[in-house]
PDB file of C-alpha atoms in Angstrom:
ATOM      1  CA  UNK L 201     -39.510  15.965  25.108  1.00  0.00           C
ATOM      2  CA  UNK L 202     -41.218  12.613  25.213  1.00  0.00           C
ATOM      3  CA  UNK L 203     -44.623  14.184  25.930  1.00  0.00           C
ATOM      4  CA  UNK L 204     -44.227  16.577  23.023  1.00  0.00           C
ATOM      5  CA  UNK L 205     -43.433  13.687  20.674  1.00  0.00           C
ATOM      6  CA  UNK L 206     -46.462  11.771  21.961  1.00  0.00           C
ATOM      7  CA  UNK L 207     -48.739  14.765  21.352  1.00  0.00           C
ATOM      8  CA  UNK L 208     -47.427  15.120  17.785  1.00  0.00           C
ATOM      9  CA  UNK L 209     -47.906  11.399  17.172  1.00  0.00           C
ATOM     10  CA  UNK L 210     -51.518  11.583  18.429  1.00  0.00           C
ATOM     11  CA  UNK L 211     -52.218  14.662  16.307  1.00  0.00           C
ATOM     12  CA  UNK L 212     -50.769  13.023  13.184  1.00  0.00           C
ATOM     13  CA  UNK L 213     -52.754   9.837  13.863  1.00  0.00           C
ATOM     14  CA  UNK L 214     -55.990  11.826  14.216  1.00  0.00           C
ATOM     15  CA  UNK L 215     -55.327  13.775  11.022  1.00  0.00           C
ATOM     16  CA  UNK L 216     -54.539  10.631   9.027  1.00  0.00           C
ATOM     17  CA  UNK L 217     -57.617   8.849  10.439  1.00  0.00           C
ATOM     18  CA  UNK L 218     -59.818  11.812   9.518  1.00  0.00           C
ATOM     19  CA  UNK L 219     -58.355  11.962   6.011  1.00  0.00           C
ATOM     20  CA  UNK L 220     -58.938   8.238   5.478  1.00  0.00           C
ATOM     21  CA  UNK L 221     -62.531   8.650   6.653  1.00  0.00           C
ATOM     22  CA  UNK L 222     -63.106  11.505   4.201  1.00  0.00           C
ATOM     23  CA  UNK L 223     -61.472   9.662   1.311  1.00  0.00           C
ATOM     24  CA  UNK L 224     -63.515   6.562   2.118  1.00  0.00           C
ATOM     25  CA  UNK L 225     -66.743   8.568   1.995  1.00  0.00           C
ATOM     26  CA  UNK L 226     -65.810  10.310  -1.245  1.00  0.00           C
ATOM     27  CA  UNK L 227     -65.136   7.021  -3.001  1.00  0.00           C
ATOM     28  CA  UNK L 228     -67.997   5.069  -1.430  1.00  0.00           C
ATOM     29  CA  UNK L 229     -70.473   3.668  -3.907  1.00  0.00           C
ATOM     30  CA  UNK L 230     -73.820   5.356  -4.312  1.00  0.00           C
ATOM     31  CA  UNK L 231     -76.708   3.339  -2.913  1.00  0.00           C
ATOM     32  CA  UNK L 232     -78.425   0.954  -5.298  1.00  0.00           C
ATOM     33  CA  UNK L 233     -82.183   0.524  -5.526  1.00  0.00           C
ATOM     34  CA  UNK L 234     -84.666  -1.757  -7.275  1.00  0.00           C
ATOM     35  CA  UNK L 235     -88.422  -1.158  -7.226  1.00  0.00           C
ATOM     36  CA  UNK L 236     -90.688  -4.167  -6.758  1.00  0.00           C
ATOM     37  CA  UNK L 237     -94.458  -4.002  -7.277  1.00  0.00           C
ATOM     38  CA  UNK L 238     -96.910  -6.387  -5.610  1.00  0.00           C
ATOM     39  CA  UNK L 239     -98.863  -7.487  -7.555  1.00  0.00           C
ATOM     40  CA  UNK L 240     -96.125  -7.462 -10.170  1.00  0.00           C
ATOM     41  CA  UNK L 241     -97.842  -5.908 -13.184  1.00  0.00           C
ATOM     42  CA  UNK L 242     -97.533  -2.642 -15.024  1.00  0.00           C
ATOM     43  CA  UNK L 243    -100.974  -2.635 -16.711  1.00  0.00           C
ATOM     44  CA  UNK L 244    -103.698  -1.863 -14.193  1.00  0.00           C
ATOM     45  CA  UNK L 245    -107.312  -0.797 -14.472  1.00  0.00           C
ATOM     46  CA  UNK L 246    -109.166   2.136 -12.942  1.00  0.00           C
ATOM     47  CA  UNK L 247    -110.592   1.229  -9.563  1.00  0.00           C
ATOM     48  CA  UNK L 248    -108.116  -1.653  -9.034  1.00  0.00           C
ATOM     49  CA  UNK L 249    -106.882  -2.600  -5.589  1.00  0.00           C
ATOM     50  CA  UNK L 250    -103.826  -0.653  -4.303  1.00  0.00           C
ATOM     51  CA  UNK L 251    -100.385  -1.855  -5.374  1.00  0.00           C
ATOM     52  CA  UNK L 252     -97.517  -2.087  -2.891  1.00  0.00           C
ATOM     53  CA  UNK L 253     -94.162  -0.729  -4.057  1.00  0.00           C
ATOM     54  CA  UNK L 254     -91.018  -1.697  -2.178  1.00  0.00           C
ATOM     55  CA  UNK L 255     -87.593  -0.151  -2.731  1.00  0.00           C
ATOM     56  CA  UNK L 256     -84.945  -2.820  -2.181  1.00  0.00           C
ATOM     57  CA  UNK L 257     -81.873  -0.706  -1.498  1.00  0.00           C
ATOM     58  CA  UNK L 258     -78.321  -1.174  -0.269  1.00  0.00           C
ATOM     59  CA  UNK L 259     -76.219   1.297   1.669  1.00  0.00           C
ATOM     60  CA  UNK L 260     -76.033   2.776   5.154  1.00  0.00           C
ATOM     61  CA  UNK L 261     -78.293   5.355   6.751  1.00  0.00           C
ATOM     62  CA  UNK L 262     -80.726   5.273   3.837  1.00  0.00           C
ATOM     63  CA  UNK L 263     -83.473   7.861   3.360  1.00  0.00           C
ATOM     64  CA  UNK L 264     -86.334   7.437   0.872  1.00  0.00           C
ATOM     65  CA  UNK L 265     -88.194  10.187  -0.986  1.00  0.00           C
ATOM     66  CA  UNK L 266     -91.215   9.137  -3.085  1.00  0.00           C
ATOM     67  CA  UNK L 267     -92.900  11.164  -5.842  1.00  0.00           C
ATOM     68  CA  UNK L 268     -95.899  10.518  -8.090  1.00  0.00           C
ATOM     69  CA  UNK L 269     -96.379  12.028 -11.520  1.00  0.00           C
ATOM     70  CA  UNK L 270     -99.805  11.215 -12.974  1.00  0.00           C
ATOM     71  CA  UNK L 271    -103.224  10.199 -11.664  1.00  0.00           C
ATOM     72  CA  UNK L 272    -103.844   8.400  -8.389  1.00  0.00           C
ATOM     73  CA  UNK L 273    -102.119   8.849  -5.054  1.00  0.00           C
ATOM     74  CA  UNK L 274     -99.331   7.332  -2.988  1.00  0.00           C
ATOM     75  CA  UNK L 275     -99.280   6.734   0.752  1.00  0.00           C
ATOM     76  CA  UNK L 276     -96.507   5.579   3.016  1.00  0.00           C
ATOM     77  CA  UNK L 277     -92.964   6.394   4.051  1.00  0.00           C
ATOM     78  CA  UNK L 278     -89.644   4.632   4.246  1.00  0.00           C
ATOM     79  CA  UNK L 279     -88.821   1.806   1.880  1.00  0.00           C
ATOM     80  CA  UNK L 280     -92.428   0.821   1.049  1.00  0.00           C
ATOM     81  CA  UNK L 281     -95.544   2.673  -0.110  1.00  0.00           C
ATOM     82  CA  UNK L 282     -98.947   1.974  -1.655  1.00  0.00           C
ATOM     83  CA  UNK L 283    -100.130   3.312  -5.001  1.00  0.00           C
ATOM     84  CA  UNK L 284    -103.882   3.910  -5.195  1.00  0.00           C
ATOM     85  CA  UNK L 285    -105.316   3.764  -8.703  1.00  0.00           C
ATOM     86  CA  UNK L 286    -107.894   6.473  -9.479  1.00  0.00           C
ATOM     87  CA  UNK L 287    -111.558   5.519  -9.938  1.00  0.00           C
ATOM     88  CA  UNK L 288    -111.639   7.187 -13.343  1.00  0.00           C
ATOM     89  CA  UNK L 289    -109.313   8.787 -15.873  1.00  0.00           C
ATOM     90  CA  UNK L 290    -109.727  11.001 -18.904  1.00  0.00           C
ATOM     91  CA  UNK L 291    -109.557   8.952 -22.096  1.00  0.00           C
ATOM     92  CA  UNK L 292    -108.826   5.264 -22.537  1.00  0.00           C
ATOM     93  CA  UNK L 293    -105.465   5.212 -20.743  1.00  0.00           C
ATOM     94  CA  UNK L 294    -103.021   7.184 -18.629  1.00  0.00           C
ATOM     95  CA  UNK L 295     -99.605   6.695 -17.071  1.00  0.00           C
ATOM     96  CA  UNK L 296     -98.489   7.056 -13.482  1.00  0.00           C
ATOM     97  CA  UNK L 297     -94.752   7.353 -12.819  1.00  0.00           C
ATOM     98  CA  UNK L 298     -93.613   6.669  -9.277  1.00  0.00           C
ATOM     99  CA  UNK L 299     -90.062   7.705  -8.480  1.00  0.00           C
ATOM    100  CA  UNK L 300     -88.040   6.903  -5.382  1.00  0.00           C
ATOM    101  CA  UNK L 301     -84.828   8.746  -4.575  1.00  0.00           C
ATOM    102  CA  UNK L 302     -82.595   6.931  -2.092  1.00  0.00           C
ATOM    103  CA  UNK L 303     -79.820   8.834  -0.321  1.00  0.00           C
ATOM    104  CA  UNK L 304     -77.201   7.560   2.107  1.00  0.00           C
ATOM    105  CA  UNK L 305     -75.116   8.910   4.997  1.00  0.00           C
ATOM    106  CA  UNK L 306     -72.438  10.172   2.590  1.00  0.00           C
ATOM    107  CA  UNK L 307     -74.996  12.317   0.739  1.00  0.00           C
ATOM    108  CA  UNK L 308     -74.936  10.181  -2.389  1.00  0.00           C
ATOM    109  CA  UNK L 309     -78.215   9.323  -4.040  1.00  0.00           C
ATOM    110  CA  UNK L 310     -79.782   7.235  -6.743  1.00  0.00           C
ATOM    111  CA  UNK L 311     -83.216   7.296  -8.358  1.00  0.00           C
ATOM    112  CA  UNK L 312     -85.469   4.584  -9.773  1.00  0.00           C
ATOM    113  CA  UNK L 313     -88.846   4.966 -11.523  1.00  0.00           C
ATOM    114  CA  UNK L 314     -91.727   2.509 -11.926  1.00  0.00           C
ATOM    115  CA  UNK L 315     -94.371   3.163 -14.588  1.00  0.00           C
ATOM    116  CA  UNK L 316     -97.993   2.036 -14.420  1.00  0.00           C
ATOM    117  CA  UNK L 317    -100.183   1.996 -17.534  1.00  0.00           C
ATOM    118  CA  UNK L 318    -103.698   2.742 -16.302  1.00  0.00           C
ATOM    119  CA  UNK L 319    -106.424   1.435 -18.561  1.00  0.00           C
ATOM    120  CA  UNK L 320    -109.997   2.743 -18.468  1.00  0.00           C
ATOM    121  CA  UNK L 321    -111.633  -0.701 -18.645  1.00  0.00           C
ATOM    122  CA  UNK L 322    -110.675  -4.339 -18.451  1.00  0.00           C
ATOM    123  CA  UNK L 323    -110.884  -5.682 -22.011  1.00  0.00           C
ATOM    124  CA  UNK L 324    -109.937  -9.208 -20.948  1.00  0.00           C
ATOM    125  CA  UNK L 325    -113.440  -9.988 -19.620  1.00  0.00           C
ATOM    126  CA  UNK L 326    -116.121  -9.993 -22.278  1.00  0.00           C
ATOM    127  CA  UNK L 327    -119.178  -7.869 -21.596  1.00  0.00           C
ATOM    128  CA  UNK L 328    -122.422  -9.741 -21.041  1.00  0.00           C
ATOM    129  CA  UNK L 329    -124.546  -9.978 -24.165  1.00  0.00           C
ATOM    130  CA  UNK L 330    -128.274  -9.161 -24.087  1.00  0.00           C
ATOM    131  CA  UNK L 331    -129.037 -12.877 -24.623  1.00  0.00           C
ATOM    132  CA  UNK L 332    -126.987 -13.848 -21.571  1.00  0.00           C
ATOM    133  CA  UNK L 333    -128.770 -11.277 -19.441  1.00  0.00           C
ATOM    134  CA  UNK L 334    -132.200 -12.618 -20.471  1.00  0.00           C
ATOM    135  CA  UNK L 335    -131.443 -16.150 -19.290  1.00  0.00           C
ATOM    136  CA  UNK L 336    -132.776 -16.841 -15.861  1.00  0.00           C
ATOM    137  CA  UNK L 337    -135.516 -14.227 -16.175  1.00  0.00           C
ATOM    138  CA  UNK L 338    -139.022 -15.478 -15.787  1.00  0.00           C
ATOM    139  CA  UNK L 339    -142.261 -14.027 -17.108  1.00  0.00           C
ATOM    140  CA  UNK L 340    -144.993 -13.426 -14.709  1.00  0.00           C
ATOM    141  CA  UNK L 341    -148.531 -12.770 -15.778  1.00  0.00           C
TER     142      UNK L 341
END
C-alpha cells in the first residue's frame, strides 16, 4: 500500500512539474532585439567601407536569421554580420533594408529592421574646380 501511494505521489509530482514547465514556456516573454550599426549612420555612399550590424538580443537559446532587401550584400552568421555597400546603384539613391529575426528555445520570435539610405555620390565634399586642378602644373617648352 505504501509503495502504491509513493508511485502515485511521484506520478502526480511529475505531471505537475511538466505542466508548470509548459505554462512557463507559454507565458515566457518573446526575445527582444536592438540592431546597432558600426559606424552608426544610416546615410552611406556607394563604394563605402562595410558596416557591421550587431543584434543585441535577450533570451535563451537564441537563433538569428538575417535578410537583405535592396542592393548590396550581407555576410556573417549569428548575432553579427557585415553589410557591403554596392559599387554603383541606379539613380541618385536607393534603400537597403536589413532584417534580423531572433527566435528562442520556446519558439517565440521577434524581428527588427535597419534601413540604409544609399547615395550615389558624396555631396559633402566639393568637387575640384578647373582652377584648383591647374595649380601646381608647370609649363615646359
